[in-house]
Coordinates of C-alpha atoms in Angstrom, one line a residue:
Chain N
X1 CA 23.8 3.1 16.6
X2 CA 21.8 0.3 16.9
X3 CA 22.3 0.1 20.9
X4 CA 21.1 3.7 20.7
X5 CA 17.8 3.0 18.8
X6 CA 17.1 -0.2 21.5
X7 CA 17.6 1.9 24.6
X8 CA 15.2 4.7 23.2
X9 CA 12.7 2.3 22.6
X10 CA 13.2 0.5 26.1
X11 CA 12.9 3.4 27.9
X12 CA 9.1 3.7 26.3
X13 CA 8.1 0.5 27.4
X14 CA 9.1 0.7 31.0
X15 CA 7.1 3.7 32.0
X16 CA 3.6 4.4 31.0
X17 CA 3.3 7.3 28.6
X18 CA 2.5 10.2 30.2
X19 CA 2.7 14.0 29.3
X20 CA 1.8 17.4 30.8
X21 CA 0.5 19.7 28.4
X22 CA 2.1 22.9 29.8
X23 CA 1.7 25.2 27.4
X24 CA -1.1 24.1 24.8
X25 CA -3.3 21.5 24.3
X26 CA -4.6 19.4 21.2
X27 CA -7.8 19.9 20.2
X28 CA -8.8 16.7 21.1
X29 CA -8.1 17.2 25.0
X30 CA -10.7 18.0 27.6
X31 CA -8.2 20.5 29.7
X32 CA -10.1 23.3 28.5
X33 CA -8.5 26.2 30.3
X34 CA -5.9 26.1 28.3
X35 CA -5.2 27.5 24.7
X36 CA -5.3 25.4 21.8
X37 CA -2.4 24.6 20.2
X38 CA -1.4 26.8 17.4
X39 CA 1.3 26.9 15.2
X40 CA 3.6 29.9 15.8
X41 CA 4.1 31.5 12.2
X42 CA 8.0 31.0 11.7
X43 CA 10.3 31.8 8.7
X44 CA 13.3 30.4 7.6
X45 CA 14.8 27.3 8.6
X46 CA 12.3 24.4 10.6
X47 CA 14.1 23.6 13.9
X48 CA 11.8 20.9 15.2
X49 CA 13.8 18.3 16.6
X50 CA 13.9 15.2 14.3
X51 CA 16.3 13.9 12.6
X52 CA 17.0 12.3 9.0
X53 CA 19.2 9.5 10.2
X54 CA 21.2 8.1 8.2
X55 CA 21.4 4.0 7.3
X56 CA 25.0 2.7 9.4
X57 CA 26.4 2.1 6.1
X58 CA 27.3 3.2 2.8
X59 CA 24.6 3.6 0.5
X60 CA 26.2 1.7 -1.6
X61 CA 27.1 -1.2 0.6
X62 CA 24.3 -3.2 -0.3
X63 CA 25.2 -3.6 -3.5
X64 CA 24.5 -5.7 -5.7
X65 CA 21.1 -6.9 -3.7
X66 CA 19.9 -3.5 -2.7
X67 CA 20.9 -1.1 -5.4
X68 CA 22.2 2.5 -4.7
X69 CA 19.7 4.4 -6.5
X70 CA 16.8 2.9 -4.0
X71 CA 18.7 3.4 -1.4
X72 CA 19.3 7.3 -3.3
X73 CA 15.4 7.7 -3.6
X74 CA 14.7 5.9 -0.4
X75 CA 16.4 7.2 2.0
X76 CA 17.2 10.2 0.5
X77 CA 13.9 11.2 -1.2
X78 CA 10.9 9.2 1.1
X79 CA 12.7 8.9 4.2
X80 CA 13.7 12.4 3.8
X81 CA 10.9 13.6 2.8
X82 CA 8.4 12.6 6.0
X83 CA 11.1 13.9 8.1
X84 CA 10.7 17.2 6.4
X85 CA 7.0 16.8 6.8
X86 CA 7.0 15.8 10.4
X87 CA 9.1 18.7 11.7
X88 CA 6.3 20.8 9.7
X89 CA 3.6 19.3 11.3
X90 CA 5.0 19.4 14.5
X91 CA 6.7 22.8 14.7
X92 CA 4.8 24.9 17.7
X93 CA 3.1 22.2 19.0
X94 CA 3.5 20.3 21.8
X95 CA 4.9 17.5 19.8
X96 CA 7.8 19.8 19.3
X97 CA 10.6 18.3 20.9
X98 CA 8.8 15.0 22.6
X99 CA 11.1 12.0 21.3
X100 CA 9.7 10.2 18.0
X101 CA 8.3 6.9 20.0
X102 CA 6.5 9.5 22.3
X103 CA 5.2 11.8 19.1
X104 CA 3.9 8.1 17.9
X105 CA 2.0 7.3 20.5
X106 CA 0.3 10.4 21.2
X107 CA -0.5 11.0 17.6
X108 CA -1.4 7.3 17.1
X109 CA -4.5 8.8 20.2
X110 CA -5.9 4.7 20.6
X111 CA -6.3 4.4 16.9
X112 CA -8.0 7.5 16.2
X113 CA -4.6 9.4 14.3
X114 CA -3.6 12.8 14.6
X115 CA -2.1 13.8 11.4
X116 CA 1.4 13.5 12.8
X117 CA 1.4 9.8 13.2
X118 CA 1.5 8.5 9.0
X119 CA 4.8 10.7 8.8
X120 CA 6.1 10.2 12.7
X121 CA 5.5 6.3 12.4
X122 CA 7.1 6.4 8.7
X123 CA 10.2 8.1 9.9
X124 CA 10.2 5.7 13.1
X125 CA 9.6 2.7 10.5
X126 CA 12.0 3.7 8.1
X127 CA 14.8 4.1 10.6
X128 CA 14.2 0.6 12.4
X129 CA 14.2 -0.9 8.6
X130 CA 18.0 0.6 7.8
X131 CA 19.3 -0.9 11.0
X132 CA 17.7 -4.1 10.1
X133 CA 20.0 -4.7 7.1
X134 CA 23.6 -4.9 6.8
X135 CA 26.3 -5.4 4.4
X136 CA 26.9 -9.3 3.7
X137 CA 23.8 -9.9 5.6
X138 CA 21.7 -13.3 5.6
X139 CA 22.5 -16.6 7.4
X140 CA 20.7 -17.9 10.4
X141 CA 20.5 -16.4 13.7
X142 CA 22.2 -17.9 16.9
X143 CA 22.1 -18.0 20.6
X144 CA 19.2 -17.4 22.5
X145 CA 17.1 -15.4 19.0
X146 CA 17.5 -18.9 17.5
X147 CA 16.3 -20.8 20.5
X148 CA 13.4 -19.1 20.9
X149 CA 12.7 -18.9 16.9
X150 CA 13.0 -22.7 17.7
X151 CA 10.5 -22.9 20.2
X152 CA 7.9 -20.5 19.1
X153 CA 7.9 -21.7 15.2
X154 CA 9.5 -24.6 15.3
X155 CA 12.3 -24.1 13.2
X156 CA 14.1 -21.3 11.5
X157 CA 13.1 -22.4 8.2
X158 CA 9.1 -22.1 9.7
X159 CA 9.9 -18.8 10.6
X160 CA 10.7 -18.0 7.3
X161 CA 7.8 -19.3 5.7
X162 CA 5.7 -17.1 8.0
X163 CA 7.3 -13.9 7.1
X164 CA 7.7 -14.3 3.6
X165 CA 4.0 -14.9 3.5
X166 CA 3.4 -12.5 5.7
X167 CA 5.1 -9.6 3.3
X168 CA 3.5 -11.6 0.3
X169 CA 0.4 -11.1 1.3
X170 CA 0.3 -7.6 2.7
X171 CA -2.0 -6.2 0.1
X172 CA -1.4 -2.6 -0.9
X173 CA 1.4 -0.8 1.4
X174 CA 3.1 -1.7 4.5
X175 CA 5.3 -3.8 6.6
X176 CA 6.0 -7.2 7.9
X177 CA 7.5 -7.3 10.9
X178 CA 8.6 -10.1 13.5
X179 CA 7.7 -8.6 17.3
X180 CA 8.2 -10.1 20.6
X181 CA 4.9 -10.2 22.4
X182 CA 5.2 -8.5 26.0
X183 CA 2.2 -10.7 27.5
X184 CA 2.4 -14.0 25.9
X185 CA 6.1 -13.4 25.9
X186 CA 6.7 -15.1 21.8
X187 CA 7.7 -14.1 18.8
X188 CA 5.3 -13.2 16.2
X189 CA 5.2 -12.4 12.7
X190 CA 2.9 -9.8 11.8
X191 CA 1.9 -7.7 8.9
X192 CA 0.7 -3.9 9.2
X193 CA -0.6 -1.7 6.3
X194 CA 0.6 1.7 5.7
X195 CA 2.5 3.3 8.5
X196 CA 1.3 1.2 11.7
X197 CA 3.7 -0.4 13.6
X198 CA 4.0 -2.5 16.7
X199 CA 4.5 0.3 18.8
X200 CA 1.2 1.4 19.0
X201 CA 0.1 -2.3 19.7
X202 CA 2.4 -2.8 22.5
X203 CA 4.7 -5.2 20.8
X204 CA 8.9 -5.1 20.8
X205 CA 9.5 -5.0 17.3
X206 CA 12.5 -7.1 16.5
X207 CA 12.8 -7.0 12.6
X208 CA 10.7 -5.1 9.8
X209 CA 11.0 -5.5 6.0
X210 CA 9.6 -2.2 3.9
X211 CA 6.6 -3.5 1.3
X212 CA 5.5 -0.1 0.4
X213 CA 6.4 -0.7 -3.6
X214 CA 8.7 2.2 -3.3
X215 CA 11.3 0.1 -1.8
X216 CA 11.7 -2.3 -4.2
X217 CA 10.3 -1.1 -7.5
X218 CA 13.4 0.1 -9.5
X219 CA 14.9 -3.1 -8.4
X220 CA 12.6 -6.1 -8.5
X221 CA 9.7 -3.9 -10.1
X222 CA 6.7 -5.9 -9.3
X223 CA 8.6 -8.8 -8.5
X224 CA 7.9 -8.7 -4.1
X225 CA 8.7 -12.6 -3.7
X226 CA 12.2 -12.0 -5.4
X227 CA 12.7 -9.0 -3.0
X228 CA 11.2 -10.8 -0.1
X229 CA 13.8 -13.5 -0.5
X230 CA 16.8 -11.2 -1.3
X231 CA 16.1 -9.3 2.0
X232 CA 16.2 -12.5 3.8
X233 CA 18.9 -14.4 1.9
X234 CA 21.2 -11.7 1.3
X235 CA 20.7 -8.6 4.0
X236 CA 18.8 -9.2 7.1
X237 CA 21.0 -8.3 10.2
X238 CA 20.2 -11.0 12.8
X239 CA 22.6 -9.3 14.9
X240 CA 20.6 -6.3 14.7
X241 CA 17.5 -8.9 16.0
X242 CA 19.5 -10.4 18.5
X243 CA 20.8 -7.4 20.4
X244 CA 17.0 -5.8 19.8
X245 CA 15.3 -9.1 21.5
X246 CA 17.9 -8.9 24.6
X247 CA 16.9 -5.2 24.9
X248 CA 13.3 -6.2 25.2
X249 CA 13.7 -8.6 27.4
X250 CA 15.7 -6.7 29.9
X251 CA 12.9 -4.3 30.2
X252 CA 10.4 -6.3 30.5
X253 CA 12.1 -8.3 32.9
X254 CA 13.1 -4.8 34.5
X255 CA 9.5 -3.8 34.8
Chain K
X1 CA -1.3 -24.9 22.1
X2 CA 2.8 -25.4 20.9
X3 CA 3.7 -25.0 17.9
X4 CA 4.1 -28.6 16.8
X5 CA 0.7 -29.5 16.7
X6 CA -0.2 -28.0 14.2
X7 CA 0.5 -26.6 10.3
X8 CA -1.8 -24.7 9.9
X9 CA -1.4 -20.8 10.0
X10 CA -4.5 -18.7 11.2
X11 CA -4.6 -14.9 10.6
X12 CA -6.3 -12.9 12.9
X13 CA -6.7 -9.0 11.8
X14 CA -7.5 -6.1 13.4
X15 CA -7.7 -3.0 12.2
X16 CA -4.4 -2.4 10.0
X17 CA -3.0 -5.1 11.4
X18 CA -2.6 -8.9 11.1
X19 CA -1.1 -11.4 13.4
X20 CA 0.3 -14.9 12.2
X21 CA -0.4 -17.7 14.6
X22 CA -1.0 -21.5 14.6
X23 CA -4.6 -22.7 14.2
X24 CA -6.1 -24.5 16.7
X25 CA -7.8 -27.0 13.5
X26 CA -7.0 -27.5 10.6
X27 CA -8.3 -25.2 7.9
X28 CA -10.9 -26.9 6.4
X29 CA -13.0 -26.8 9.9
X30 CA -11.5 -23.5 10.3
X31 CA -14.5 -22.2 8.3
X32 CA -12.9 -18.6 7.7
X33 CA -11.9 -18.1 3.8
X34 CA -8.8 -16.8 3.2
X35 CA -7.6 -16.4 7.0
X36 CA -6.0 -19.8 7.3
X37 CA -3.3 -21.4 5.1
X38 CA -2.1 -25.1 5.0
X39 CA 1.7 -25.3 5.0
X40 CA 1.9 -27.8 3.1
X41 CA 0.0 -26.3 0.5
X42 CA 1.9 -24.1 -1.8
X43 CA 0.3 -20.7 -1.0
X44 CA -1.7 -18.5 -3.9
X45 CA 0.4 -15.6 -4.2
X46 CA -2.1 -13.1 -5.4
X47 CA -1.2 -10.9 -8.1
X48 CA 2.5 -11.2 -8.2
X49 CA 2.9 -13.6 -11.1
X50 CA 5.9 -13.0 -13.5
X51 CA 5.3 -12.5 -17.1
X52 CA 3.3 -15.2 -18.9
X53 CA 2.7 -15.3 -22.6
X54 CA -0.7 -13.7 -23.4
X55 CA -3.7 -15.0 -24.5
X56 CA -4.7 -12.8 -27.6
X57 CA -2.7 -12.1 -30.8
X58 CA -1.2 -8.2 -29.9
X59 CA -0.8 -6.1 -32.8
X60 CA 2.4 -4.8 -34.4
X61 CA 3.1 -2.0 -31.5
X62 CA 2.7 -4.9 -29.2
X63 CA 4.1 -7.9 -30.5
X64 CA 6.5 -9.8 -27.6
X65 CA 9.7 -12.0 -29.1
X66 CA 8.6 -14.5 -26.8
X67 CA 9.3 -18.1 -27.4
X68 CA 7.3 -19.4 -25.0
X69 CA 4.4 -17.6 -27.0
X70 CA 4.8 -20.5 -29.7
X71 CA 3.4 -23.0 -26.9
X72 CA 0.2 -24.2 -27.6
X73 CA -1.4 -23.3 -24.0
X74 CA -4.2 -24.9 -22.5
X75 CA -6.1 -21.4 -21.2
X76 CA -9.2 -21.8 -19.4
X77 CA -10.2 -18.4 -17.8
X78 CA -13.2 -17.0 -16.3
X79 CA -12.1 -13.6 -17.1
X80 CA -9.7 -12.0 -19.6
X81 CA -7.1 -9.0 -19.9
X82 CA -8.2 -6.4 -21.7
X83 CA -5.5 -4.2 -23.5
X84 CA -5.6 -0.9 -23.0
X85 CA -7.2 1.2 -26.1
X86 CA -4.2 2.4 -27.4
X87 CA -1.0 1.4 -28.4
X88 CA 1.6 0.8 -25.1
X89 CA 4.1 3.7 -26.2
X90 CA 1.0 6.5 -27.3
X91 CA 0.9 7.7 -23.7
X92 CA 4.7 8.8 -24.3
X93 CA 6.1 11.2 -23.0
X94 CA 4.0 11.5 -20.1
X95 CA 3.4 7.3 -19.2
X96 CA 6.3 5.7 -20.7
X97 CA 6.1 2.1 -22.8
X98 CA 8.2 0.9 -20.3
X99 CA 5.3 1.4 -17.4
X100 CA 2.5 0.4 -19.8
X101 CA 4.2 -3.1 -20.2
X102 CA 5.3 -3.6 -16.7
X103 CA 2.0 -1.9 -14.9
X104 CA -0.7 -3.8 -17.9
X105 CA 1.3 -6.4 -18.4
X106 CA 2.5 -7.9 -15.0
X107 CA 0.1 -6.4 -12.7
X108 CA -2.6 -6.2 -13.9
X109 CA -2.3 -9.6 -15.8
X110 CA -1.3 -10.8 -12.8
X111 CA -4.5 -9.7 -11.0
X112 CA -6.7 -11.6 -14.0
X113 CA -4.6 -14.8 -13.4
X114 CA -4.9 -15.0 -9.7
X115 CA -8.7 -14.2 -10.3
X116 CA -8.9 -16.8 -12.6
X117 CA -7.2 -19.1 -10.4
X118 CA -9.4 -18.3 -7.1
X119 CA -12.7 -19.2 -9.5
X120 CA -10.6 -22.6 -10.7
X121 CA -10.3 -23.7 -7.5
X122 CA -14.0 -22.7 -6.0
X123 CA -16.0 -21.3 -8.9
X124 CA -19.3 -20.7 -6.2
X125 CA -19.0 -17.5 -7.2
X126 CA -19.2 -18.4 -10.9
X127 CA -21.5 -16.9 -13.4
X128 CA -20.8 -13.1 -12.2
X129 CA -20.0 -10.1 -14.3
X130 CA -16.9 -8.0 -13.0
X131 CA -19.4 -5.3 -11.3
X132 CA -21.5 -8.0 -9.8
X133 CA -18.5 -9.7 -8.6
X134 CA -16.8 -6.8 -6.9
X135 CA -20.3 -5.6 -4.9
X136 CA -20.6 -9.7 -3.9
X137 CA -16.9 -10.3 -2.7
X138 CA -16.9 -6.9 -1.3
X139 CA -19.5 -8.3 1.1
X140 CA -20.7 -5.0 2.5
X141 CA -17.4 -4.3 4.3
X142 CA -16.4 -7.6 5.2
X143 CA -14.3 -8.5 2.0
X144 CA -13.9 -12.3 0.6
X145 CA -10.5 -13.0 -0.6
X146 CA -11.7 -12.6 -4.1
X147 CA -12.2 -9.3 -3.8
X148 CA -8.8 -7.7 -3.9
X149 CA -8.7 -9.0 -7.3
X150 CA -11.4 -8.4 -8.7
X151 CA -11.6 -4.9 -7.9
X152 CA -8.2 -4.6 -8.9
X153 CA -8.9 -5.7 -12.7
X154 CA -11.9 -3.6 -13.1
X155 CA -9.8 -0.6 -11.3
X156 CA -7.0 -1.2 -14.1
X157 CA -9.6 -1.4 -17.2
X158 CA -11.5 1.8 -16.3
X159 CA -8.2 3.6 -15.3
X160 CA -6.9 2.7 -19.0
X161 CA -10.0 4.1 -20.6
X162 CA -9.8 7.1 -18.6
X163 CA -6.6 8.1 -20.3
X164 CA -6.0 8.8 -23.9
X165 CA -3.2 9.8 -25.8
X166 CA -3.8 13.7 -26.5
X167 CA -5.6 14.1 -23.3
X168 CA -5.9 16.8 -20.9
X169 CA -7.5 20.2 -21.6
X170 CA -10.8 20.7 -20.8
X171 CA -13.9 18.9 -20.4
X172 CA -16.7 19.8 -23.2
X173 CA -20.7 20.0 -22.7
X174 CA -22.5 18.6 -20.1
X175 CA -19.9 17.9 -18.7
X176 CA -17.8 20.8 -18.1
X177 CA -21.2 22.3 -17.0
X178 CA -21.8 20.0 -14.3
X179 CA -18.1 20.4 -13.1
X180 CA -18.6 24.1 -13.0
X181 CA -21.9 24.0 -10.9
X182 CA -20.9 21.7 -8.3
X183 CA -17.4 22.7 -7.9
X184 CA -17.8 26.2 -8.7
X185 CA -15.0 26.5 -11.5
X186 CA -12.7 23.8 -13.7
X187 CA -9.7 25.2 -11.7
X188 CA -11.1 24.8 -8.7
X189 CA -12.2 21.1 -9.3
X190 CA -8.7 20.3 -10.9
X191 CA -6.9 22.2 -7.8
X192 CA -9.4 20.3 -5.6
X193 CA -8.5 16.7 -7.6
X194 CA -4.8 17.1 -7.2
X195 CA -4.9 18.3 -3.3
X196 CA -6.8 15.3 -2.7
X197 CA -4.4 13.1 -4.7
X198 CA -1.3 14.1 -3.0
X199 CA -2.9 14.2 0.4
X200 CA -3.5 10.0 -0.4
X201 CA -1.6 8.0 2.3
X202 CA -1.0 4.4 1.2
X203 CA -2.1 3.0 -1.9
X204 CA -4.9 4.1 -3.6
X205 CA -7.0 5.3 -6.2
X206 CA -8.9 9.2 -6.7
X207 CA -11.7 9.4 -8.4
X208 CA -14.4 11.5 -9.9
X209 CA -17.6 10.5 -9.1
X210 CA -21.2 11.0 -9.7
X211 CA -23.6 10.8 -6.6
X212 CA -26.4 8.9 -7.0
X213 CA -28.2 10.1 -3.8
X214 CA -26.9 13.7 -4.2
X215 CA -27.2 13.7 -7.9
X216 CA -23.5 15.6 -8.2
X217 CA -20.1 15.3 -9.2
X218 CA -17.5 14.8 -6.2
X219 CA -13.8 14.1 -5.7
X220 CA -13.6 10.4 -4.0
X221 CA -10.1 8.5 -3.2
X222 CA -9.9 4.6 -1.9
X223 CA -7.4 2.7 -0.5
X224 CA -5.8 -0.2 -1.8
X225 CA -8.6 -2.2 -4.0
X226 CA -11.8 -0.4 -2.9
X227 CA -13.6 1.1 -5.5
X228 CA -16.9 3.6 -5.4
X229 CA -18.8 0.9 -7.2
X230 CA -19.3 -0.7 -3.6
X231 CA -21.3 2.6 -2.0
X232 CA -23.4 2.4 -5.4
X233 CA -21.5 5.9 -7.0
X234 CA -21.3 6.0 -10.4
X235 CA -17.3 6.5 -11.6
X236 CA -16.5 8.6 -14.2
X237 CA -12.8 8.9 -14.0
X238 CA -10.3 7.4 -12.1
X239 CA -6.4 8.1 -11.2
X240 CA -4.4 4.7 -9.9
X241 CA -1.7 6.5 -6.9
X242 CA -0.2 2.6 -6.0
X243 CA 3.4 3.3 -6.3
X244 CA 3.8 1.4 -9.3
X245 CA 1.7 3.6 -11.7
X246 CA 4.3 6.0 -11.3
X247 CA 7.3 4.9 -9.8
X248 CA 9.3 4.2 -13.0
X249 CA 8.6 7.3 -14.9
X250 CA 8.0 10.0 -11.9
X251 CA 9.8 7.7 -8.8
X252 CA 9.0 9.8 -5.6
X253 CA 7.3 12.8 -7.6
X254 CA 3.5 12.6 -7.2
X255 CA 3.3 16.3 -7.8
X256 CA 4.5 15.9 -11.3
X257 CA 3.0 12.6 -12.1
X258 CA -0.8 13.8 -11.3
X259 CA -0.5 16.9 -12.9
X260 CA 0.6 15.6 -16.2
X261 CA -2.1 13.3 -15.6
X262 CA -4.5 16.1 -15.5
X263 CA -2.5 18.0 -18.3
X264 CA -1.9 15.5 -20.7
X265 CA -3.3 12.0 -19.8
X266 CA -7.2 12.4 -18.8
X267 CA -9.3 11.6 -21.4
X268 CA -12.3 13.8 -20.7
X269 CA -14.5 12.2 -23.9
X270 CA -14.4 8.8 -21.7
X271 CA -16.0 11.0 -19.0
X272 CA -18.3 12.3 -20.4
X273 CA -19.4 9.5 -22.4
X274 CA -19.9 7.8 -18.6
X275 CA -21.9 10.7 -17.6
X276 CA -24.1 10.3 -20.5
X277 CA -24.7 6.9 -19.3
X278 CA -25.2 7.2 -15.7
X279 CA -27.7 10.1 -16.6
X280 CA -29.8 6.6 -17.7
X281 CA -29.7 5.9 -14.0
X282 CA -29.2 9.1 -12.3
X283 CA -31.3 12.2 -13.3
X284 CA -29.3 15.5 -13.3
X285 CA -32.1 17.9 -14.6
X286 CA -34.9 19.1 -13.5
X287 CA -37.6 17.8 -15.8
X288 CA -39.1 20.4 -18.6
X289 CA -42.7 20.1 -18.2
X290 CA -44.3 21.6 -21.4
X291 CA -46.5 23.9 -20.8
X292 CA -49.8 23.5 -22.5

């Protein structure tokens, strides 16, 4: 699953986003011989194409650092929830269909968002953040992740620092996230408010952690630092990392 | 520039986002407030402070069995915590105890403390009231750290005095008149006020607002910290949509939790006693010129 997720996200970066508006075109678009895009009226069931993934493990399994009832209302309520939306928003449009890094980046439209992107990117972010936990998660990473932590922070226990502040200090909602940079070809820590996410900046995300008070409220309640630390200590999937910085760097290498 | 020069860590933001990287100086030549942090310094953690013992006797409904309350505490603060003007559990049903002691009582203490600590460390902004403070650390747009914080306590006091236990209903007076002319009916301004606070992405706030320029009522919503006090609108009501307002009593159900508020919660007499004010400042009428 978490091969799967990689090779979606590789397959973005190595060609340049392009689509052909066959049918209709956002409003925003100069083709003006064609129609604007309208949402068919439908009834019954949505059958736009995203789906509510769920996390590769129990919802239980992250017990007792994660409790089951966030994971309940997480997943099943928030994450669920801007799925619904999405396939809503995007139902009859050209959207329809497109894969959910492609719906991203043409909603994200160079920073000037579409109202698709908040749930798109929320869905996207939400589905990177399961995969980056696991059951009896923690430790240190290993093998080349760790060598390069090494190099560009100087030690694992620097790159720490740097993300805990990082999701300290993201005021309001968002994500901290640790990205490999395509140009300057590092690792980075970076913060993002609300639904942005490295995507739409051009960045290999490698890791996220969920600040939106949502995911830690019934557990830590306003307690982040505690939550920050338990995600780190206790269920952070540096395997997850590892096979997701190996994946960038084959297609940027592929390029 | 490697890595090992240096321990200093510079924030550069743009837009939404903010990248960590190592300065190029150290932070005191860094000149930039707030976007560069010593690593050998333990960091200020804004506004996520556990529970400390208060500074003010509470009263019966309030009373903590905390030991540590028994300390005699040196306290020196530039600005306080107000409770809210009502007893923690006379919101129930519809805000339980529980949130009043964990949203007034950590969060919003913690806001006062960290304020307090960012004036104990460099009090150049010193001498301020809250509303003066906010417009100054808001900068016109390009906020001091300060700012966060600030706005954040005088968010929290007016969003407890725009509740009352027994709220709801309708608006009375001038009040309800002015509603009714600029948004053509109550239910139409209440539809209109819950629209626009589901529709919030993000943490925020929704407010009711009157115009100074436009000498009208209107439905304004902020993200995070920012409040309308920065554009120079007068607020006359306010409804806090951060996660935490809610999450304990309502969790992912917005829907319910802002339409209790309006049912149940708003305390329209603090309204319209803050319309009755700002009409000091802001002139609603057209003037009755006697006729001689």
């Amino acid at each position: 699953m978490v091969m799967a997720s990689v090779t979606t996200l590789a397959s973005h970066l190595t060609s340049t986003f392009t689509y052909a508006p066959e049918f209709c075109r956002l409003s925003q678009s100069s083709h003006s011989s064609q129609r604007p895009c309208t949402r068919k009226s439908v009834s019954g069931t949505i059958s736009a194409s995203i789906d509510l993934k769920p996390p590769p493990y129990a919802l239980d399994a992250l017990e007792p650092h994660m409790s089951k009832e966030t994971l309940e209302y997480h997943w099943g309520k928030h994450h669920r929830g801007y799925v619904n939306n999405l396939n809503k928003q995007i139902e009859g449009t050209e959207l329809d269909k497109m894969s959910l890094e492609s719906i991203i980046l043409a909603s994200h439209n160079k920073g000037d968002i579409l109202p698709a992107f908040n749930n798109a990117a929320q869905v996207w972010n939400h589905e990177f953040f399961w995969e980056s936990m696991k059951p009896g998660g923690g430790g240190k990473p290993s093998g080349e992740l760790l060598e390069l932590i090494n190099r560009d922070f100087g030690s694992f226990e620097a790159l720490i620092q740097e993300f805990k502040l990082a999701a300290t200090t993201q005021f309001g909602s968002g994500w901290a996230w640790l990205v490999y940079d395509i140009e300057d070809k590092k690792l980075v820590v970076l913060k993002s408010s609300n639904a942005i996410n490295p995507l739409v900046l051009g960045s290999y995300p490698l890791l996220t952690l969920d600040v939106w008070e949502h995911a830690y409220y019934l557990d830590f309640k306003n307690l982040r630092p505690d939550y920050i630390s338990t995600f780190l200590d206790k269920l952070v999937s540096w395997d997850a990392v590892s096979s997701r910085l190996e994946a960038a760097k084959a297609s940027i290498e592929g390029k | 520039m490697s890595w090992s020069s240096s321990n200093y860590l510079c924030l550069s933001s743009s837009s939404s986002v903010t990248r960590f990287s190592r300065c190029k100086s150290p932070c005191e030549s860094e000149g930039q407030r707030g976007k560069c942090h010593d690593l050998n310094r333990p960091t200020n953690i804004s506004a996520y402070n556990s529970l400390k013992p208060p500074s003010f006797k509470l009263d019966k409904g309030q009373r903590r069995n905390d030991h540590a309350l028994k300390k005699p505490r040196n306290i020196s603060a530039y600005y306080s915590l107000k409770p809210p003007p009502y007893k923690f559990d006379a919101l129930e049903p519809y805000m339980s105890k529980r949130t009043l002691e964990v949203h007034w009582g950590e969060h919003h203490r913690g806001y006062v403390e960290s304020l307090n600590k960012y004036l104990g460390k460099d009090d150049i902004l010193y001498g301020y009231t809250l509303d003066e403070l906010i417009r100054v650390t808001y900068n016109n747009g390009n906020p001091l750290p300060e700012y966060n914080v600030a706005a954040q306590v005088w968010n929290h006091d007016f969003f407890w005095e725009s509740m009352q236990p027994g709220g709801g209903n309708l608006p009375i007076l001038g009040l309800l008149e002015q509603i009714e002319k600029d948004f053509g009916s109550f239910s139409n301004f209440r539809e209109e006020f819950i629209e626009t606070a589901l529709t919030l992405f993000g943490s925020g706030w929704v407010w009711l607002v009157l115009k100074r320029n436009e000498k009208r009522l209107a439905i304004a919503t902020t993200t995070n910290a920012v409040t309308p006090l920065v554009w120079d609108d007068i607020p006359l009501l306010s409804l806090d949509m951060w996660e935490h307002a809610y999450y304990l009593d309502y969790k992912n159900d917005k829907a319910r939790y802002v339409n209790v508020f309006m049912d149940h919660l708003v305390s329209w007499n603090a309204a319209l006693a803050r319309m009755a004010r700002a009409q000091s400042f802001v002139n609603l009428g057209e003037p009755k010129i006697p006729v001689a």
